[in-house]
Amino acid sequence: MVERITAMLALIGVLSLLCQWLGWKLRVPAILPLLLCGLLLGPGVGLLDPDALFGYLLFPIISLGVAVILFEGALTLNFNEIKDYGRMVTHLVTLGMLITWGCISLATRIFLEFDWSLALLFGALVVVTGPTVIVPMLRSVRPHSQLAGILRWEGIVIDPIGAMLAVLVFEFISVSNNQTTHLLTALGSMLGLGIGLGVLSGYGIGWVLRRDLLPHYLKNTAVLTVMLGTFVGSNLLQEESGLLTVTVMGIWLANMRGVDIESILEFKETLTVLLISALFILLAARLDSNAMLDLGWGGLAVLLVAMLIARPLCVWVSGIGTSLGAREKWFLSWVAPRGIVAAAVSSLFAIKLEARQVPGADNLVPLVFLIIIGTVVIQSLTAGRWARMLNVRAGSAQGLLIFGASSFARDLAKLLLARNIRVVLSDTNWNNIRLARMDNIPVYFGNPASEHAETYLDLTGIGRVLVMSPYKQLNPLVSFHFQDYYGRNKVFGLNNMEPGSARHQASEAYMKRLCLFGEGVSYAKMASLMAKGAIIKSTNLRDNFTLSDFKQRYGDTVLPLVYLKNDKLFVVTGTEQLPQSGIELLSLIPLEAQQCAKEQQEKLQQESERAQQTDVDQARAEDREGQMPAG
């Protein structure tokens, strides 16, 4: 038996990795291959039976996994960031969420005749979308940046808020099924303990982190351990209060001043990917295919209400008072796939409700999975065509992601942004990011190849990546990551490789991409030129002032960077020839070249002035000759 459990755990781990890779490779939400894998292993061939395999351990495994997922989601709920993304996102995750909840709950009550408490719980479970299903869909559909931002941030923000709503409804059901006259008192104690202990524990761990009372290598482990301990302790003090406690704890920690949670987020997200993958396979394997079929036309009617009534009504009401047009609202009305939070939380609640013999609890999970399968499959297949029909797809991606926010990168970004070219700067150096923010340049603080960046780095409108950082260990990682995403001909880097053994260790394919701005141009060279007074200058090359004239004026030390032609951006590399005219060229002009050009201009001006003076003198002489009396 022990060998079987060990083998199944290893199999689940391997299949989780394979499903995540398939999702990334096919540009579809990983939830689809995970779902198919779980259905195949469970109801399909009967190889995986989670209840028989784990027995009494299944509930603690799912319970702790859901706690980690909700806590990680709550850590992303920064109230300042909600304000940055406009009124529409705020409306969608508040008023819109309540509209969706009401519509789906009513439909469940009418078409499936669920008890009102169970219908309200189901409605609360499926209000969440989630970045794990939204982000892959946006990458394949490529809507306008505003629409992509709205959908992405709605998915990020609504995860913890929707989960909190579901927890509150479940707690109400749990208390109401307890035959006691103290219903409100019991529910109030759950809310009081959940919110109070969540705030207290969030503040406590934040206080410890803010004062650096823990060594760096223990911070992530400490936060995870304290969170799990708080979850268990809250449930011991008041049954069913743990999920609310960890959600409030994460929200408080995310909004606490002076607490750096970036490394915690990255650690939690890596753990969450593993948990999501394993949990979803286990949860899908527990599904009874007959139970889903037994939902019949009533289940299909609930799905249609969620997609065709609840979502459009949510979007159009939330859009009142915003700048969104009808086409944008119709697009948003169609895209709202449900994800792992709904599946995980519903399975956890179903186990608890079935243990209490709540009527209809066995239909909760099949109905949630029906909504997940229906929304993800249908919307993934049709969202691209819908976007083209509404003409809301972004055009050719001309934007740049620049890894390395040095003074050179910031100056280049400002010039490109002024020409309506989207630029995002990424760096792990906070001071560089701070200076870029002061210049109103879009930034991402952290490693752009990380799991955190997969969700939170907005790549809408980005078509190429320039690796211009001094971090020699990170540069190859970023390059290979985005080569897989955009293609090798869309990722370029500065040649920071030192001669010797390191050069021979680098792959030939990687070395070929180190040709940004020309062969042999390194970060050290660019930084040195900027420190010595080099500037980035825009020059219009025309028939009367060609590239040859430009080089004659500034000399061979000038470095062409990028150029614009017919509203398209081209990056200068060591593998192409620049057009002679008809472009706007951005180039780095060293101080010596500036002085040389200045001396040439002064010389030309002096020659022009001498020529003009000669013409004036000649004209005066001719006038005097004309005024002399005849002999």
XYZ file of C-alpha atoms in Angstrom:
631
model
C 0.000 0.000 0.000
C 2.827 2.382 0.889
C 4.523 1.678 -2.438
C 1.259 2.381 -4.296
C 0.780 5.738 -2.537
C 4.392 6.688 -3.275
C 4.037 5.690 -6.924
C 0.788 7.640 -7.343
C 2.268 10.758 -5.728
C 5.231 10.579 -8.095
C 2.887 10.014 -11.056
C 0.750 13.010 -10.082
C 3.882 15.174 -9.841
C 5.152 14.125 -13.263
C 1.745 14.536 -14.902
C 1.303 17.940 -13.243
C 4.527 19.132 -14.820
C 3.555 17.668 -18.203
C 0.126 19.359 -18.119
C 1.628 22.729 -17.186
C 4.091 22.383 -20.070
C 1.309 21.479 -22.502
C -0.692 24.516 -21.406
C 2.321 26.764 -21.955
C 3.197 25.179 -25.302
C -0.337 25.256 -26.703
C -1.058 28.748 -25.306
C -4.152 27.489 -23.453
C -5.018 27.600 -19.742
C -3.180 24.773 -17.980
C -6.457 23.935 -16.288
C -7.627 22.182 -19.483
C -4.865 19.552 -19.719
C -4.994 19.126 -15.916
C -8.739 18.529 -16.088
C -8.436 16.035 -18.931
C -5.631 14.227 -17.129
C -7.640 13.926 -13.913
C -10.752 12.719 -15.748
C -8.696 10.157 -17.642
C -6.961 8.795 -14.535
C -10.133 8.781 -12.413
C -13.486 8.170 -14.113
C -11.761 7.161 -17.372
C -9.488 4.216 -16.584
C -9.987 4.027 -12.810
C -6.264 4.236 -12.079
C -6.562 7.054 -9.516
C -9.135 6.991 -6.701
C -8.156 9.808 -4.303
C -10.627 8.770 -1.566
C -9.348 5.191 -1.468
C -5.717 6.251 -1.879
C -5.511 8.904 0.826
C -8.454 7.995 3.048
C -8.813 10.430 5.964
C -5.762 12.357 4.767
C -7.587 13.627 1.660
C -9.541 16.311 3.513
C -6.460 17.785 5.310
C -4.502 17.765 2.021
C -7.229 19.655 0.144
C -7.874 21.929 3.126
C -4.245 23.018 3.534
C -3.835 23.357 -0.236
C -6.857 25.645 -0.493
C -5.535 27.709 2.418
C -2.224 28.280 0.627
C -3.997 29.154 -2.658
C -6.308 31.680 -0.973
C -3.471 33.219 1.029
C -1.335 33.619 -2.108
C -4.264 35.211 -3.929
C -4.906 37.589 -1.033
C -1.249 38.683 -1.073
C -1.848 40.148 -4.537
C -4.778 42.334 -3.414
C -3.081 45.706 -3.012
C -5.715 48.428 -2.736
C -3.418 51.055 -4.262
C -3.061 48.956 -7.414
C -6.838 48.620 -7.762
C -7.088 52.407 -7.939
C -4.434 52.496 -10.657
C -6.542 50.328 -12.961
C -9.600 52.488 -13.076
C -13.214 52.534 -12.201
C -14.144 49.561 -14.377
C -12.085 47.029 -12.403
C -13.377 48.393 -9.106
C -16.974 48.107 -10.332
C -16.474 44.573 -11.684
C -15.103 43.187 -8.405
C -17.753 44.856 -6.223
C -21.102 45.659 -7.823
C -20.462 43.336 -10.770
C -19.576 40.447 -8.467
C -22.836 40.890 -6.539
C -24.843 40.956 -9.808
C -23.150 37.754 -10.995
C -23.745 36.105 -7.635
C -27.424 37.005 -7.657
C -28.091 35.933 -11.253
C -26.343 32.550 -10.981
C -27.852 31.796 -7.563
C -31.341 32.532 -8.869
C -30.774 30.385 -11.981
C -29.512 27.495 -9.840
C -32.571 27.743 -7.639
C -34.965 27.839 -10.606
C -33.442 25.298 -13.009
C -31.919 22.776 -10.579
C -34.192 23.375 -7.574
C -31.271 23.689 -5.184
C -32.048 24.796 -1.657
C -31.568 28.569 -1.357
C -28.513 28.236 0.905
C -26.795 25.816 -1.485
C -27.749 27.940 -4.515
C -26.227 31.028 -2.871
C -23.054 29.068 -2.072
C -22.751 27.857 -5.655
C -23.271 31.395 -6.970
C -20.520 32.668 -4.675
C -18.123 29.919 -5.801
C -18.347 30.755 -9.514
C -18.021 34.564 -9.406
C -14.219 34.252 -9.587
C -12.250 34.108 -12.835
C -8.560 34.054 -11.915
C -5.284 34.940 -13.673
C -4.350 31.293 -14.298
C -7.109 31.036 -16.919
C -7.289 34.673 -18.064
C -3.608 35.313 -18.869
C -3.108 32.427 -21.378
C -6.340 33.424 -23.121
C -5.264 37.066 -23.413
C -1.942 36.044 -24.922
C -3.649 34.160 -27.728
C -6.473 36.674 -28.310
C -4.343 39.878 -27.981
C -7.089 42.470 -27.325
C -6.360 46.178 -26.897
C -4.153 46.979 -23.919
C -7.029 48.577 -21.984
C -9.213 45.474 -22.309
C -6.321 43.157 -21.465
C -5.532 45.217 -18.365
C -9.151 45.181 -17.196
C -9.527 41.398 -17.581
C -6.133 40.621 -16.084
C -6.659 42.764 -12.990
C -10.232 41.636 -12.556
C -8.945 38.052 -12.375
C -6.218 38.981 -9.878
C -8.420 41.052 -7.579
C -11.609 39.003 -7.629
C -9.865 35.776 -6.521
C -9.534 36.718 -2.820
C -12.734 38.817 -2.756
C -14.843 36.068 -4.345
C -13.249 33.428 -2.141
C -14.068 35.528 0.921
C -17.685 35.786 -0.240
C -17.853 32.000 -0.674
C -16.340 31.437 2.780
C -18.879 33.782 4.383
C -21.793 32.043 2.656
C -20.448 28.633 3.641
C -20.042 29.735 7.242
C -23.632 30.939 7.230
C -24.769 27.539 5.898
C -22.655 25.717 8.493
C -24.149 27.716 11.323
C -27.696 27.544 9.985
C -27.470 23.751 9.844
C -26.507 23.723 13.484
C -29.762 23.377 15.390
C -29.320 26.212 17.853
C -31.077 29.427 18.690
C -27.831 31.348 18.619
C -27.409 31.509 14.828
C -26.376 35.159 14.635
C -24.120 34.822 17.659
C -22.300 31.846 16.156
C -21.939 33.499 12.761
C -20.735 36.690 14.411
C -18.101 34.774 16.341
C -16.857 33.215 13.070
C -16.599 36.604 11.406
C -15.095 38.232 14.457
C -12.462 35.550 14.939
C -11.687 35.269 11.217
C -11.256 39.012 10.697
C -9.682 39.710 14.101
C -7.163 36.858 14.043
C -6.430 37.527 10.364
C -5.597 41.174 11.057
C -3.588 40.302 14.157
C -1.547 37.566 12.486
C -1.023 39.664 9.345
C 0.209 42.606 11.375
C 2.393 40.358 13.539
C 4.260 38.668 10.688
C 4.464 42.019 8.872
C 6.004 43.633 11.949
C 8.623 40.884 12.114
C 9.440 41.226 8.394
C 9.601 45.017 8.506
C 12.200 44.931 11.277
C 14.281 42.173 9.648
C 14.079 39.983 12.744
C 14.464 36.869 10.595
C 17.382 35.912 8.342
C 16.574 36.134 4.649
C 16.581 32.369 4.083
C 13.929 31.854 6.794
C 11.432 34.553 5.737
C 9.471 32.554 3.179
C 9.392 29.458 5.353
C 8.330 31.487 8.380
C 5.443 33.157 6.549
C 4.195 29.810 5.211
C 4.481 28.130 8.613
C 2.770 30.969 10.465
C -0.030 31.046 7.877
C -0.693 27.300 8.170
C -0.496 27.491 11.962
C -2.946 30.399 11.989
C -5.300 28.480 9.694
C -5.323 25.404 11.926
C -5.526 27.464 15.133
C -8.453 29.494 13.830
C -10.356 26.318 12.938
C -9.663 24.899 16.406
C -10.966 28.051 18.089
C -13.997 28.361 15.815
C -14.900 25.740 13.265
C -14.842 26.850 9.590
C -13.174 30.209 10.315
C -9.693 29.300 9.025
C -10.161 30.183 5.338
C -11.518 33.622 6.197
C -8.624 34.136 8.612
C -5.856 33.390 6.085
C -7.592 35.489 3.398
C -7.760 38.507 5.719
C -4.181 37.834 6.841
C -2.919 37.936 3.249
C -4.849 41.110 2.392
C -3.537 42.874 5.511
C 0.053 41.824 4.784
C -0.225 42.973 1.144
C -1.342 46.460 2.202
C 0.976 46.952 5.171
C 3.471 49.756 4.691
C 7.172 49.031 4.681
C 6.796 45.271 4.136
C 8.509 43.804 1.067
C 6.502 40.763 -0.030
C 8.042 40.298 -3.492
C 10.210 37.334 -2.507
C 7.333 35.855 -0.494
C 5.027 36.137 -3.493
C 7.534 34.455 -5.782
C 8.008 31.586 -3.324
C 4.258 31.211 -2.736
C 3.515 31.232 -6.465
C 6.022 28.474 -7.137
C 4.406 26.445 -4.373
C 0.926 27.357 -5.624
C 1.677 26.119 -9.154
C 2.566 22.725 -7.704
C -0.473 22.700 -5.425
C -2.858 23.829 -8.159
C -1.600 21.170 -10.540
C -1.739 18.321 -8.049
C -5.044 19.431 -6.517
C -6.775 19.815 -9.851
C -5.776 16.326 -10.977
C -6.999 14.914 -7.655
C -10.251 16.878 -7.752
C -10.978 15.941 -11.371
C -10.242 12.294 -10.571
C -12.941 12.413 -7.844
C -15.594 13.524 -10.322
C -18.472 11.206 -11.045
C -19.143 11.539 -14.771
C -22.677 10.247 -14.260
C -23.347 12.984 -11.697
C -22.388 15.646 -14.238
C -24.642 14.052 -16.863
C -27.439 13.833 -14.327
C -27.475 17.627 -14.125
C -29.044 17.478 -17.590
C -30.685 20.484 -19.173
C -30.843 22.268 -15.838
C -27.045 22.359 -15.580
C -26.770 23.550 -19.180
C -29.333 26.286 -18.452
C -27.262 27.491 -15.482
C -24.158 27.606 -17.709
C -26.008 29.655 -20.345
C -27.296 32.068 -17.693
C -23.746 32.521 -16.358
C -22.361 33.238 -19.843
C -25.224 35.024 -21.615
C -27.062 36.873 -18.848
C -25.001 37.234 -15.669
C -21.728 38.281 -17.324
C -23.172 40.801 -19.823
C -25.362 42.345 -17.116
C -22.340 42.563 -14.794
C -20.194 44.267 -17.465
C -22.798 46.742 -18.735
C -23.823 47.873 -15.258
C -20.183 48.110 -14.153
C -19.369 50.090 -17.289
C -21.744 52.948 -16.433
C -19.709 56.129 -16.099
C -16.568 54.684 -17.731
C -14.998 55.532 -21.081
C -15.569 52.059 -22.540
C -17.533 51.856 -25.780
C -20.115 49.278 -26.814
C -17.592 47.067 -28.664
C -15.319 46.896 -25.613
C -18.227 46.054 -23.331
C -19.456 43.291 -25.641
C -15.979 41.775 -25.686
C -15.697 41.875 -21.888
C -19.174 40.352 -21.701
C -17.954 37.176 -23.391
C -14.654 36.569 -21.535
C -15.004 35.281 -17.959
C -13.546 31.746 -17.653
C -13.640 30.139 -14.207
C -10.539 28.590 -12.675
C -8.871 26.630 -9.927
C -10.156 28.647 -6.959
C -13.751 27.685 -7.745
C -12.790 24.026 -8.185
C -10.662 23.761 -5.056
C -12.948 25.654 -2.686
C -16.084 23.892 -3.960
C -14.501 20.462 -3.460
C -13.458 21.372 0.072
C -16.904 22.689 0.970
C -18.624 19.706 -0.668
C -16.669 17.260 1.490
C -17.682 19.185 4.611
C -21.331 19.472 3.594
C -21.573 15.801 2.612
C -20.159 14.852 6.014
C -23.023 16.848 7.566
C -25.496 15.192 5.182
C -26.649 18.473 3.653
C -29.154 17.619 0.849
C -27.826 18.323 -2.649
C -24.189 18.736 -1.559
C -23.100 15.920 -3.884
C -24.206 18.006 -6.896
C -22.087 21.024 -5.961
C -18.745 19.874 -7.389
C -20.110 18.447 -10.699
C -21.962 21.716 -11.317
C -18.871 23.831 -10.581
C -16.789 21.695 -12.951
C -19.482 22.005 -15.600
C -19.187 25.799 -15.379
C -15.371 25.595 -15.493
C -15.314 23.261 -18.509
C -18.006 25.206 -20.348
C -16.531 28.683 -19.863
C -12.889 27.726 -20.460
C -13.481 25.557 -23.545
C -16.144 27.690 -25.251
C -14.496 31.044 -24.574
C -10.979 29.824 -25.421
C -12.205 28.636 -28.826
C -14.327 31.690 -29.661
C -12.748 34.727 -27.953
C -10.280 35.335 -30.813
C -12.986 35.358 -33.479
C -15.204 37.532 -31.280
C -12.366 40.038 -30.832
C -11.760 40.181 -34.603
C -15.479 40.611 -35.273
C -15.654 43.520 -32.819
C -12.334 44.932 -34.087
C -10.827 45.138 -30.609
C -7.652 43.167 -31.291
C -4.359 44.951 -30.894
C -2.396 45.637 -34.056
C 1.146 44.539 -34.775
C 3.010 44.382 -31.470
C 5.620 47.146 -31.799
C 6.377 47.523 -28.088
C 9.573 46.628 -26.254
C 10.244 44.872 -22.962
C 13.652 46.068 -21.785
C 15.374 44.087 -19.026
C 17.618 46.579 -17.267
C 16.361 50.031 -16.247
C 19.664 51.923 -16.409
C 19.850 55.632 -17.254
C 20.416 54.691 -20.904
C 17.332 52.440 -20.953
C 15.234 55.121 -19.262
C 16.267 57.791 -21.776
C 15.528 55.466 -24.698
C 12.165 54.501 -23.189
C 11.112 58.153 -22.775
C 11.829 58.903 -26.429
C 9.926 55.832 -27.617
C 6.943 56.489 -25.342
C 6.752 60.024 -26.749
C 6.340 58.370 -30.177
C 3.495 56.130 -28.958
C 5.677 52.994 -28.788
C 4.836 50.912 -25.710
C 7.848 50.228 -23.497
C 8.071 48.308 -20.211
C 11.261 48.391 -18.146
C 12.063 45.483 -15.838
C 14.809 45.347 -13.249
C 15.643 43.701 -9.934
C 17.271 46.936 -8.739
C 14.674 48.968 -6.840
C 16.517 52.280 -7.282
C 16.411 51.914 -11.085
C 12.708 51.069 -10.934
C 12.037 54.047 -8.656
C 13.762 56.458 -11.060
C 11.831 54.989 -13.997
C 8.544 55.446 -12.161
C 9.436 59.084 -11.522
C 9.705 59.443 -15.325
C 6.236 57.824 -15.739
C 7.695 54.786 -17.514
C 5.767 51.483 -17.119
C 7.864 49.128 -15.016
C 7.991 45.636 -13.561
C 10.056 45.164 -10.400
C 11.585 41.716 -10.426
C 12.766 38.965 -12.737
C 10.623 39.069 -15.925
C 11.160 35.325 -16.405
C 9.686 34.444 -12.992
C 6.357 32.806 -12.154
C 5.221 36.115 -10.658
C 5.850 37.863 -13.987
C 3.766 35.245 -15.810
C 0.703 36.716 -14.104
C 1.556 40.310 -13.250
C 3.825 41.499 -16.073
C 1.560 43.122 -18.659
C 2.977 42.185 -22.080
C 0.081 43.627 -24.063
C 1.481 45.332 -27.162
C 4.995 43.969 -26.522
C 6.588 42.268 -29.514
C 10.322 42.232 -28.763
C 12.659 41.922 -25.791
C 15.941 43.775 -25.311
C 18.227 42.378 -22.613
C 20.337 45.329 -21.445
C 21.161 44.556 -17.820
C 24.500 44.034 -16.061
C 23.264 40.779 -14.489
C 25.302 38.179 -16.359
C 23.614 35.243 -14.614
C 20.055 36.440 -15.219
C 20.522 37.640 -18.803
C 20.677 34.162 -20.429
C 17.678 33.022 -18.365
C 15.583 36.004 -19.533
C 16.755 35.577 -23.132
C 15.885 31.876 -23.376
C 12.563 32.405 -21.586
C 11.358 35.004 -24.081
C 12.878 33.233 -27.094
C 10.463 30.412 -26.339
C 7.635 32.927 -26.078
C 8.323 35.340 -28.976
C 10.821 33.473 -31.129
C 14.579 33.845 -31.499
C 14.392 36.730 -33.959
C 12.505 38.867 -31.423
C 14.970 38.742 -28.510
C 18.320 40.543 -28.538
C 20.915 41.313 -25.911
C 24.101 43.258 -25.344
C 27.309 41.256 -25.624
C 28.441 41.081 -21.989
C 30.321 37.823 -22.425
C 33.933 37.978 -21.284
C 36.591 36.345 -23.457
C 37.820 33.033 -22.190
C 36.088 30.049 -20.699
C 32.728 31.762 -20.133
C 32.396 32.471 -23.858
C 32.975 28.838 -24.730
C 30.369 27.751 -22.173
C 27.629 29.865 -23.804
C 25.608 28.193 -26.536
C 26.103 29.250 -30.145
C 22.385 30.063 -30.460
C 22.609 32.410 -27.477
C 25.763 34.105 -28.757
C 24.059 34.893 -32.075
C 21.432 36.964 -30.262
C 24.074 39.115 -28.493
C 24.209 41.596 -31.355
C 22.027 44.412 -30.010
C 23.118 47.786 -31.460
C 25.999 46.050 -33.248
C 28.613 43.393 -32.721
C 30.612 43.719 -29.498
C 28.444 46.420 -27.887
C 28.321 45.678 -24.144
C 26.541 47.066 -21.120
C 29.853 48.392 -19.792
C 30.429 50.326 -23.011
C 26.951 51.872 -22.944
C 27.244 52.783 -19.260
C 30.685 54.323 -19.828
C 29.448 56.444 -22.747
C 26.448 57.678 -20.742
C 28.674 58.544 -17.774
C 30.918 60.575 -20.090
C 28.047 62.685 -21.403
C 26.609 60.704 -24.321
C 23.024 61.529 -25.309
C 20.293 59.769 -27.290
C 19.318 61.910 -30.260
C 16.526 61.679 -32.828
C 17.452 62.437 -36.457
C 15.188 62.448 -39.522
C 17.039 60.991 -42.492
C 15.780 62.384 -45.810
C 17.001 62.688 -49.373
C 18.761 65.949 -48.504
C 20.358 64.466 -45.352
C 21.040 60.749 -45.706
C 22.692 58.177 -43.446
C 26.020 58.962 -45.115
C 25.621 62.631 -44.251
C 24.702 61.658 -40.689
C 27.845 59.536 -40.294
C 29.973 62.244 -41.858
C 28.688 64.739 -39.321
C 29.038 62.579 -36.190
C 31.798 60.163 -37.144
C 32.150 56.419 -36.649
C 31.719 56.468 -32.869
C 27.953 57.096 -33.066
C 25.745 54.076 -32.219
C 22.415 53.708 -34.089
C 19.861 52.154 -31.713
C 16.402 51.925 -33.301
C 14.565 53.566 -36.160
C 10.956 54.188 -37.128
C 9.641 53.760 -40.639
C 5.965 53.900 -41.647
C 4.922 53.821 -37.947
C 6.879 50.608 -37.385
C 9.796 50.201 -34.996
C 12.998 48.444 -36.072
C 15.789 47.486 -33.684
C 19.337 47.973 -34.946
C 21.501 44.854 -34.676
C 24.780 43.756 -36.155
C 22.995 41.679 -38.795
C 21.283 44.293 -40.979
C 21.939 47.406 -43.052
C 20.278 50.702 -42.182
C 18.180 52.502 -44.829
C 19.854 55.624 -46.244
C 16.737 57.801 -45.913
C 13.033 57.861 -45.097
C 13.422 56.969 -41.409
C 13.594 58.573 -37.971
C 16.789 57.311 -36.348
C 17.431 57.221 -32.603
C 21.125 56.952 -31.895
C 23.582 57.294 -29.032
C 25.911 60.222 -29.641
C 29.134 60.135 -27.573
C 30.446 63.407 -26.194
C 33.330 63.439 -28.677
C 30.914 63.051 -31.580
C 28.774 65.869 -30.213
C 31.820 68.123 -30.028
C 32.931 67.071 -33.499
C 29.487 67.862 -34.924
C 29.459 71.176 -33.074
C 32.860 72.110 -34.467
C 31.688 71.166 -37.957
C 28.569 73.273 -37.575
C 30.610 76.205 -36.292
C 33.031 75.802 -39.179
C 30.195 75.600 -41.695
C 28.565 78.614 -40.093
C 31.807 80.553 -40.255
C 32.291 79.578 -43.899
C 28.705 80.564 -44.600
C 29.208 83.886 -42.858
C 32.445 84.487 -44.786
C 30.705 83.619 -48.042
C 27.869 85.946 -47.172
C 30.354 88.673 -46.249
C 32.201 88.099 -49.528
C 28.921 88.431 -51.409
C 28.125 91.616 -49.515
C 31.584 93.061 -50.179
C 31.330 92.152 -53.849
C 27.879 93.734 -54.096
C 29.163 96.912 -52.465
C 32.130 97.040 -54.815
C 29.827 96.663 -57.785
C 27.627 99.445 -56.428
C 30.642 101.765 -56.062
C 31.776 100.995 -59.587
C 28.297 101.730 -60.869
C 28.257 105.091 -59.061
C 31.652 106.321 -60.429
C 31.293 109.185 -63.056
C 32.136 108.403 -66.629
C 35.761 109.339 -67.712
